[in-house]
PDB file of C-alpha atoms in Angstrom:
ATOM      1  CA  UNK A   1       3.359 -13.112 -28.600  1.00  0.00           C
ATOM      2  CA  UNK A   2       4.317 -16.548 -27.326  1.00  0.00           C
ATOM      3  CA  UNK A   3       8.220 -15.720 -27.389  1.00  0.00           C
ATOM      4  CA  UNK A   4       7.477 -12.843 -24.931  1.00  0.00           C
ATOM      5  CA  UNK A   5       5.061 -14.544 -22.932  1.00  0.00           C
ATOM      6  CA  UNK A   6       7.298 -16.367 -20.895  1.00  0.00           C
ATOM      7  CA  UNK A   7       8.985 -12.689 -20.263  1.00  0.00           C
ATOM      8  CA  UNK A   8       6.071 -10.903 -19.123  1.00  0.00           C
ATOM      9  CA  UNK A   9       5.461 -13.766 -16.592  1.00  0.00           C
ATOM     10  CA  UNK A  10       8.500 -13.102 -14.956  1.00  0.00           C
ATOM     11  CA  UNK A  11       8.574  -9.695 -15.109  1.00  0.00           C
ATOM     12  CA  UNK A  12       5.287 -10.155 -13.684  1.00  0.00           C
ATOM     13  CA  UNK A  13       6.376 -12.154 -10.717  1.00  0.00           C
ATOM     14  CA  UNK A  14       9.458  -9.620  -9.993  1.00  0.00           C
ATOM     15  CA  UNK A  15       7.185  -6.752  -9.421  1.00  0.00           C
ATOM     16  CA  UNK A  16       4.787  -8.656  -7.097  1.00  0.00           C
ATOM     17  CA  UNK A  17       7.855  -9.962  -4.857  1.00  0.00           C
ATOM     18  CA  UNK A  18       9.108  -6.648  -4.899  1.00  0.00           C
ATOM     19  CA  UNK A  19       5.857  -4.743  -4.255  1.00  0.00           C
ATOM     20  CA  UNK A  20       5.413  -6.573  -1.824  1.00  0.00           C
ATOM     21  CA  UNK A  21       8.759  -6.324   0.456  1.00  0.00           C
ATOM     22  CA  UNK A  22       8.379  -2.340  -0.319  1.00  0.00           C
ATOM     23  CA  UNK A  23       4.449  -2.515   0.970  1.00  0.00           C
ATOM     24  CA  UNK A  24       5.801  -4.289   4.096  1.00  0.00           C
ATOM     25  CA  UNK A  25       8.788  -2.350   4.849  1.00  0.00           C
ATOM     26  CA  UNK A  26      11.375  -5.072   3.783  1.00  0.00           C
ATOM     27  CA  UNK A  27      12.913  -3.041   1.222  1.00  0.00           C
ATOM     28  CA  UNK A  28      12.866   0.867   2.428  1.00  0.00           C
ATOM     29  CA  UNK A  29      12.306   4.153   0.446  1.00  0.00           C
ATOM     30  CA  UNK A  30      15.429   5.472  -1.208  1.00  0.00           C
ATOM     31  CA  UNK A  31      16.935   2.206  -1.709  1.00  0.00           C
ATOM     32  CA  UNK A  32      18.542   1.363  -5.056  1.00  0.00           C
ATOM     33  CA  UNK A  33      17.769  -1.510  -6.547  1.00  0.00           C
ATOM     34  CA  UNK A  34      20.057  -2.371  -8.806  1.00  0.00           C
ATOM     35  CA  UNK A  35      19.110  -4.232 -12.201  1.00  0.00           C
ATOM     36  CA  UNK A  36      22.321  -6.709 -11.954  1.00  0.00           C
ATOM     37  CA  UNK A  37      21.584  -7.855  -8.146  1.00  0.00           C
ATOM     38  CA  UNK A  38      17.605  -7.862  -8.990  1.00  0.00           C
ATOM     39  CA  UNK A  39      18.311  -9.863 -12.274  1.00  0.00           C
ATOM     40  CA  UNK A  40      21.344 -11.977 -10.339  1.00  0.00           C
ATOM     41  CA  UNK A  41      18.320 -12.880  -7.305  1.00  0.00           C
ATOM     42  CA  UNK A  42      15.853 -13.680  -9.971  1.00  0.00           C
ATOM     43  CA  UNK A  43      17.708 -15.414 -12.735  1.00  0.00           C
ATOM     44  CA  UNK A  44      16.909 -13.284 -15.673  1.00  0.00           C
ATOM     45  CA  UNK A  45      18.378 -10.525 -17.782  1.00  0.00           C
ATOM     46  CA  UNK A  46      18.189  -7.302 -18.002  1.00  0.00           C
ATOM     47  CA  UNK A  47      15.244  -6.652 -20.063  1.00  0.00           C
ATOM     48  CA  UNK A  48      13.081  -8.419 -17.856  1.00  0.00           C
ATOM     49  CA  UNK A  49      14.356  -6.303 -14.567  1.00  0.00           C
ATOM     50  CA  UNK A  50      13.599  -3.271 -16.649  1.00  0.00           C
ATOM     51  CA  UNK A  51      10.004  -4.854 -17.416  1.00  0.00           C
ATOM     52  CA  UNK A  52       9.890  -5.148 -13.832  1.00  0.00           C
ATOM     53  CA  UNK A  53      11.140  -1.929 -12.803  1.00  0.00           C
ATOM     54  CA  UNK A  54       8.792   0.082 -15.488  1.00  0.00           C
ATOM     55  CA  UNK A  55       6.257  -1.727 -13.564  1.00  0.00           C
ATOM     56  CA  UNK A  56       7.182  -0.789 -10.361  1.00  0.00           C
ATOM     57  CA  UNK A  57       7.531   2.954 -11.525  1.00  0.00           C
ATOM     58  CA  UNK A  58       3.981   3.183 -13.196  1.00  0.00           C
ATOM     59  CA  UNK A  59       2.279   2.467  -9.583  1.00  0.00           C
ATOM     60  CA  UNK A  60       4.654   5.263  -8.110  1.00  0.00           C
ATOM     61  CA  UNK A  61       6.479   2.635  -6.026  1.00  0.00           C
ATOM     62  CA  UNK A  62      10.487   3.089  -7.782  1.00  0.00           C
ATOM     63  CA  UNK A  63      11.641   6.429  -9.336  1.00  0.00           C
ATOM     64  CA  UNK A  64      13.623   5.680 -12.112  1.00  0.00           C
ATOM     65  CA  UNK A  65      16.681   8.027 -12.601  1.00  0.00           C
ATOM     66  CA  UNK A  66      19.137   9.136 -15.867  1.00  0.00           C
ATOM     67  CA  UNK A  67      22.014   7.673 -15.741  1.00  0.00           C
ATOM     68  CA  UNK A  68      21.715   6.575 -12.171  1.00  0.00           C
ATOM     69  CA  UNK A  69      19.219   3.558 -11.849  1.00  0.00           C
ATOM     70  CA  UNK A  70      15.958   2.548 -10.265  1.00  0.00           C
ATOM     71  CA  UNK A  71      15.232   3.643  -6.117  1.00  0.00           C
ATOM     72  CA  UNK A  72      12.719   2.934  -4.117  1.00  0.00           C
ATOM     73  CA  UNK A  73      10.276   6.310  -4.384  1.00  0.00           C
ATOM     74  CA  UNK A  74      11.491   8.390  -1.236  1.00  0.00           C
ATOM     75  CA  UNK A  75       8.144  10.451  -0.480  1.00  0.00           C
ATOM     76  CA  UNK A  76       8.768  14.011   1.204  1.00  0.00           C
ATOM     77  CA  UNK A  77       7.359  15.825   3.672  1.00  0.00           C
ATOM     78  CA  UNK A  78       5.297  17.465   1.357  1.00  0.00           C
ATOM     79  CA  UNK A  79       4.242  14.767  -0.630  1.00  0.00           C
ATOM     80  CA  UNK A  80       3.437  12.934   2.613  1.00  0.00           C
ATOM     81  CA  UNK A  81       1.110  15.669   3.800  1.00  0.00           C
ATOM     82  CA  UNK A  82      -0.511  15.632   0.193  1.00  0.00           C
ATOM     83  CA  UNK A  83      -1.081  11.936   0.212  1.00  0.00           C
ATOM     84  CA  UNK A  84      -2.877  12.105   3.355  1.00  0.00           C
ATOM     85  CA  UNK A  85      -5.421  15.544   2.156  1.00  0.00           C
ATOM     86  CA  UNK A  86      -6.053  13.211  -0.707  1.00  0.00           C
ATOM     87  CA  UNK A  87      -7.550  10.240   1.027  1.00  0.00           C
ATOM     88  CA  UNK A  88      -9.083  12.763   3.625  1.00  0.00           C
ATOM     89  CA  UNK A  89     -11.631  14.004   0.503  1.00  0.00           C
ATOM     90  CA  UNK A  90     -11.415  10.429  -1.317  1.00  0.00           C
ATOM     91  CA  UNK A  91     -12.165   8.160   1.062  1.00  0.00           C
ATOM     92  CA  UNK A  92     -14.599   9.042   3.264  1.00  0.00           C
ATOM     93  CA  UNK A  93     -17.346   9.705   1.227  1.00  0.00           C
ATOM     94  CA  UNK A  94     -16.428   6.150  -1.095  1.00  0.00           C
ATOM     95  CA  UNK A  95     -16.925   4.696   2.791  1.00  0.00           C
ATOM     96  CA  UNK A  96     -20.536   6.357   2.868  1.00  0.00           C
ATOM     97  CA  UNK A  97     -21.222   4.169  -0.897  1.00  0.00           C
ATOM     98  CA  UNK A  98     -19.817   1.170   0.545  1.00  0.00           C
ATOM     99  CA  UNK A  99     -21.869   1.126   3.645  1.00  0.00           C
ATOM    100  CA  UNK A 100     -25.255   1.831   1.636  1.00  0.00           C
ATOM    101  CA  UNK A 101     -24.152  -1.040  -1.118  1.00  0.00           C
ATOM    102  CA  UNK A 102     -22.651  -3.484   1.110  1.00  0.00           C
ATOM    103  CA  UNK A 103     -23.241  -7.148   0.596  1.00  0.00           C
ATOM    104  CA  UNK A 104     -22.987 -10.435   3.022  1.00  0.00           C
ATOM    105  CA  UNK A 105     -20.392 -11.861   0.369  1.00  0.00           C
ATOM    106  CA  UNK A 106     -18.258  -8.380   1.043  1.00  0.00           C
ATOM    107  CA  UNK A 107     -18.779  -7.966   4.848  1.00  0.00           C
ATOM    108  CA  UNK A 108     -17.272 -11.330   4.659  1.00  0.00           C
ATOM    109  CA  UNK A 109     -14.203 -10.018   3.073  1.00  0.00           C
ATOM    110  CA  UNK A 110     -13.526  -7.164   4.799  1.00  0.00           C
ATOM    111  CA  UNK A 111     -13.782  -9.335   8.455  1.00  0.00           C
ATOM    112  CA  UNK A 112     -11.263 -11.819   6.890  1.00  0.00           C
ATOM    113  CA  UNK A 113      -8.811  -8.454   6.085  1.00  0.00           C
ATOM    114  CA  UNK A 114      -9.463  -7.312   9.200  1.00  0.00           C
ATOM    115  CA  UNK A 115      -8.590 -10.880  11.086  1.00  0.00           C
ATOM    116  CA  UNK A 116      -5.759 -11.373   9.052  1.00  0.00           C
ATOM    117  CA  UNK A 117      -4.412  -8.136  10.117  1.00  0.00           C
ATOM    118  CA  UNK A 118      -5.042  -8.767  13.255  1.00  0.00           C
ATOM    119  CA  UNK A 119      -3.299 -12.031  13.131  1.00  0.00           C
ATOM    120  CA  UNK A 120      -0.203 -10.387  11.659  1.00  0.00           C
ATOM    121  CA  UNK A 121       0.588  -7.696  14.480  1.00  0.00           C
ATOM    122  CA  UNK A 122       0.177 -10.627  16.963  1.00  0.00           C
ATOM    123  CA  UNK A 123       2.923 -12.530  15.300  1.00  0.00           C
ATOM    124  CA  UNK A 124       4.778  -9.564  15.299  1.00  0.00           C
ATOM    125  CA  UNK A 125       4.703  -8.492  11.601  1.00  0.00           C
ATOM    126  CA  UNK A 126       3.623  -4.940  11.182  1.00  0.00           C
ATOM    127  CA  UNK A 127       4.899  -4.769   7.881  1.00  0.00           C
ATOM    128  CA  UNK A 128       2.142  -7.428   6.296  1.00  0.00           C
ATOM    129  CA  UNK A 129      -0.431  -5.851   8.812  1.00  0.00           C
ATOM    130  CA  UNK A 130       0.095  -2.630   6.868  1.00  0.00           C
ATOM    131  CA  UNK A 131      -0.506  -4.047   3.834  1.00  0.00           C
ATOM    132  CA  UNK A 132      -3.543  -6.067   4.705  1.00  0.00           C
ATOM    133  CA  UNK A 133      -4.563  -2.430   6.503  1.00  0.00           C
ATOM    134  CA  UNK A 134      -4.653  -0.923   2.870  1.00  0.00           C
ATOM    135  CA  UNK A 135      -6.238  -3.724   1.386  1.00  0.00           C
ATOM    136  CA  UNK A 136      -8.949  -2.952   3.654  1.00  0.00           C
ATOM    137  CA  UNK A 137      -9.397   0.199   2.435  1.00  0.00           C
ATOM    138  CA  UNK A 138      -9.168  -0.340  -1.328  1.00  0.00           C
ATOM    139  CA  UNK A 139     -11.893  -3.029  -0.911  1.00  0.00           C
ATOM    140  CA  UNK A 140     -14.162  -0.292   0.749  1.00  0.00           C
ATOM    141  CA  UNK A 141     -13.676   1.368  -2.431  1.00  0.00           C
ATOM    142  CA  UNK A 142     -14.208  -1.936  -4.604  1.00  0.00           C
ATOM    143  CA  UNK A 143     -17.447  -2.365  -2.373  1.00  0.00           C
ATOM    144  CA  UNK A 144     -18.672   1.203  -3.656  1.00  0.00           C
ATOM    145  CA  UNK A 145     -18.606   0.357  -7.285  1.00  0.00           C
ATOM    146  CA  UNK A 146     -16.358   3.415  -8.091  1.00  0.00           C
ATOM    147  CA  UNK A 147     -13.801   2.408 -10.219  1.00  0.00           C
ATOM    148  CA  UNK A 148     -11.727   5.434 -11.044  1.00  0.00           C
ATOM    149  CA  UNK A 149     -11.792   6.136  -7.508  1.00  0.00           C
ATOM    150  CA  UNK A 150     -10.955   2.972  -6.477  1.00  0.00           C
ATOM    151  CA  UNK A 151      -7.688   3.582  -8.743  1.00  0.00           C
ATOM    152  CA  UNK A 152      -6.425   6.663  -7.146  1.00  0.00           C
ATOM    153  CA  UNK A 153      -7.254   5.084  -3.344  1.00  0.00           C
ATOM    154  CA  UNK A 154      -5.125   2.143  -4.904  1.00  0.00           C
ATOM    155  CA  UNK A 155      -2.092   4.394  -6.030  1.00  0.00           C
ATOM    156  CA  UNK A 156      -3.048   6.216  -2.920  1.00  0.00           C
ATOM    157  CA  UNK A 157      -2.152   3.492  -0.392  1.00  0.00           C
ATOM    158  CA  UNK A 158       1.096   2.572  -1.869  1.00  0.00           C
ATOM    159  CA  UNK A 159       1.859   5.573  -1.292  1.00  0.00           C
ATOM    160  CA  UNK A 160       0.810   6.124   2.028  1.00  0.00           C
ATOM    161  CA  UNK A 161       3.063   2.802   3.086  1.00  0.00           C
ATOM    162  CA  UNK A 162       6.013   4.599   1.695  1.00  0.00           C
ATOM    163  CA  UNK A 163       5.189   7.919   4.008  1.00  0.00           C
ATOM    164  CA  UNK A 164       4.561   5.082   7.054  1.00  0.00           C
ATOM    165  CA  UNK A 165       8.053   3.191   6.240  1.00  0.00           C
ATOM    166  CA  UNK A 166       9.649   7.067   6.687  1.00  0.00           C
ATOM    167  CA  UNK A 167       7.535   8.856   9.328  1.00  0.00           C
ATOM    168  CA  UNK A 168       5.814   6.811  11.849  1.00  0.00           C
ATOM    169  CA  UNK A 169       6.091   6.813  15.246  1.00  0.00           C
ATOM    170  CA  UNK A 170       4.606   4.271  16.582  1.00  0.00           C
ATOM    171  CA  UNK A 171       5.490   0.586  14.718  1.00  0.00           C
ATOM    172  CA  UNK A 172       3.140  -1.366  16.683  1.00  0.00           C
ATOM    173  CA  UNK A 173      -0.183  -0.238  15.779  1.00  0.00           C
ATOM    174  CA  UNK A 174      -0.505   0.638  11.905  1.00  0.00           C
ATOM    175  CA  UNK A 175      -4.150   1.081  11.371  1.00  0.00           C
ATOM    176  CA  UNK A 176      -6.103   0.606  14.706  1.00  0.00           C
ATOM    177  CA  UNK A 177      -8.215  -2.192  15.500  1.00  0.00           C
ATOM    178  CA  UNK A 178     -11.190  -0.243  16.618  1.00  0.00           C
ATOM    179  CA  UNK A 179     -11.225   1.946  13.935  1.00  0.00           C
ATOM    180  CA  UNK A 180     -11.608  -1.200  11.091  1.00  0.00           C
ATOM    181  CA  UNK A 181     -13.929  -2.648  13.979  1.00  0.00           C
ATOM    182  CA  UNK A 182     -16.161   0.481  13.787  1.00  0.00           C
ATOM    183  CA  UNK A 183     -16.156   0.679  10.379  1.00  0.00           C
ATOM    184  CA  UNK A 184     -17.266  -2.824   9.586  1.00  0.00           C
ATOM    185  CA  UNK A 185     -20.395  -2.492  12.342  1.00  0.00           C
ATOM    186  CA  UNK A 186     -21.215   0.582  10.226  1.00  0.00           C
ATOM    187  CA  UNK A 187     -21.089  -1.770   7.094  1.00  0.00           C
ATOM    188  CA  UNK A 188     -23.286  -4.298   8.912  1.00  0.00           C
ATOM    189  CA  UNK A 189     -25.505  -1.644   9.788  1.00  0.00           C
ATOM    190  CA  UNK A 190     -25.379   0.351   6.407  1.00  0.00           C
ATOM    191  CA  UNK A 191     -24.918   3.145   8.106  1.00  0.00           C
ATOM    192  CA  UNK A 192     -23.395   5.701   5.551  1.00  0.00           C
ATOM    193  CA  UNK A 193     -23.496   8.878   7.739  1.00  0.00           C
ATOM    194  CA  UNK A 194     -21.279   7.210  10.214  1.00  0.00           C
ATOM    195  CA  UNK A 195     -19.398   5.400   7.810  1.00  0.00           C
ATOM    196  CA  UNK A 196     -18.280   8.579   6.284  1.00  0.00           C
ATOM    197  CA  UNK A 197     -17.381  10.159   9.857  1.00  0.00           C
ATOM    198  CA  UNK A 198     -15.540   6.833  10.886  1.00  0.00           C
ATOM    199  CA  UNK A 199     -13.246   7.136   7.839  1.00  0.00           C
ATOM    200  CA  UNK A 200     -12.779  10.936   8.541  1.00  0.00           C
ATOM    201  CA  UNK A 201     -11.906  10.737  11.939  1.00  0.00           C
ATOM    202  CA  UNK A 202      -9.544   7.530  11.398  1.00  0.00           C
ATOM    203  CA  UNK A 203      -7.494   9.439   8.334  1.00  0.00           C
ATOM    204  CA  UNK A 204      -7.015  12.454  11.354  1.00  0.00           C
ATOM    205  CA  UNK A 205      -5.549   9.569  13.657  1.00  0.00           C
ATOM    206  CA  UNK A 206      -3.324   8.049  10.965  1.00  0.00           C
ATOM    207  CA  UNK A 207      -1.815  11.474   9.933  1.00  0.00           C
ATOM    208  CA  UNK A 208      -1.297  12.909  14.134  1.00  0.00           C
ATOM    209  CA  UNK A 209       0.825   9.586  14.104  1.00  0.00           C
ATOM    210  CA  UNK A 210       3.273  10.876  11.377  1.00  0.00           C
ATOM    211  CA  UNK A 211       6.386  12.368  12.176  1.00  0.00           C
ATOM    212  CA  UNK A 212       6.840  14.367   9.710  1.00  0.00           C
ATOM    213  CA  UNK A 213      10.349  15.850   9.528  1.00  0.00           C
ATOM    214  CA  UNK A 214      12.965  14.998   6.941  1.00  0.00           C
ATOM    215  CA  UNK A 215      14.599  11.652   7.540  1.00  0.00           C
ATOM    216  CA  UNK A 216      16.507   8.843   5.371  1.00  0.00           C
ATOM    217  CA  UNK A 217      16.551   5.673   6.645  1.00  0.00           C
ATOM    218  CA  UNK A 218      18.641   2.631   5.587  1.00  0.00           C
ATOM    219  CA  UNK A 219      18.048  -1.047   4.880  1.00  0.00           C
ATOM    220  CA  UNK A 220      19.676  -4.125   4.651  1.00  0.00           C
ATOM    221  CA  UNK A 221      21.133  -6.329   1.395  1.00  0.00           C
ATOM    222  CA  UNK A 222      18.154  -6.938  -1.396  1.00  0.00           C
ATOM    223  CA  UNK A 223      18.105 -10.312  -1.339  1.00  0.00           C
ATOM    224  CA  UNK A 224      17.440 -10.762   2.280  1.00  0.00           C
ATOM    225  CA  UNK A 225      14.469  -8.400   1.663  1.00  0.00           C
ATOM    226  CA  UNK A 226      13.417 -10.783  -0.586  1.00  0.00           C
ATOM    227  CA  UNK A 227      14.029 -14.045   2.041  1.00  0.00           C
ATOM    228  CA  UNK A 228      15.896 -15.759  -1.512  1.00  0.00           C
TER     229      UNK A 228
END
């Protein structure tokens, strides 16, 4: 156990930095990344990129391929309409739980999300607003005490910034301020009836913003992703 340890650790910290340039749109879907370049950035050998990588591929984020190597996941059309249905039946009823078992200590974390988002579009990163924007979501369902659905809304939202990175159309306002706004007053208020139809109405306004046709877009070297 103690030999591997160190291993794990920085398998570990590979999949964060690189879940985390994929969540913000630093590292786009369809891109390879390549287990020499990844290990090269990083320092390590192979079997810690593929540690990585497996990683990576459990939470749906890289498709690994025979023969070919490890790509970002490149969601289709298809899958992008399915990923959105999903949330439409998940989340708005796990919004209805969180407003009836809201907390002080968790209003409190959901207005820091919501700030911090807020803070990010003004400095004009819209790729770490869209990630705080899902972590505002998965705490909802963290708030409801539902822990298997709290799992799919997690896999759910890496997903969904994988559709965003392909078919948005407008790259200025990820998740709109008034909608998190609303939702939080219907948290203060425990208001689960409007709760639910907050959610509902703000999963319509995220998918009429898609454009979903059949693109490929392209990206710049790895390591810049990565700011190494």
């Amino acid at each position: 156990m103690d030999q591997t340890s160190p291993e794990r650790a920085s398998a570990d910290t590979i999949s964060e930095r690189l879940t985390e340039a994929i969540h913000e749109h630093r590292i786009l879907p369809g891109a390879k990344l390549s287990e020499d370049e990844v290990g090269e950035i990083f320092s390590v050998g192979r079997t810690v990129v593929r540690q990585a990588l497996r990683a990576l591929a459990h939470d749906g984020l890289v498709q690994i391929e025979r023969n070919r190597g490890a790509f970002v996941a490149n969601p289709s059309v298809r899958e992008a309409r399915e990923v959105f249905e999903a949330r439409a039946l998940l989340e708005p009823r796990t919004a209805r739980a969180a407003a009836e078992r809201t907390t002080p200590e968790a209003l409190k974390l959901l207005e820091r999300h919501m700030e911090e988002e807020h803070a990010a579009m003004a400095a004009g990163e819209p790729g770490r607003a869209l990630k705080l924007s899902g972590q505002f979501h998965i705490e909802i369902a963290r708030i409801a005490d539902q822990a298997t659905i709290e799992a799919f809304i997690r896999q759910l939202v890496s997903r969904s910034s994988l559709v965003i990175a392909l078919y948005w159309r407008r790259r200025n306002a990820m998740c709109e301020s008034h909608a998190h706004h609303a939702l939080l007053q219907a948290f203060r208020d425990k208001d689960g009836t409007a709760a639910e139809e907050l959610m509902t109405s703000h999963l319509v306004d995220l998918v009429s913003q898609l454009d979903l046709v059949e693109t490929r877009k392209t990206g710049g070297s790895l390591r810049a992703a990565l700011s190494l």
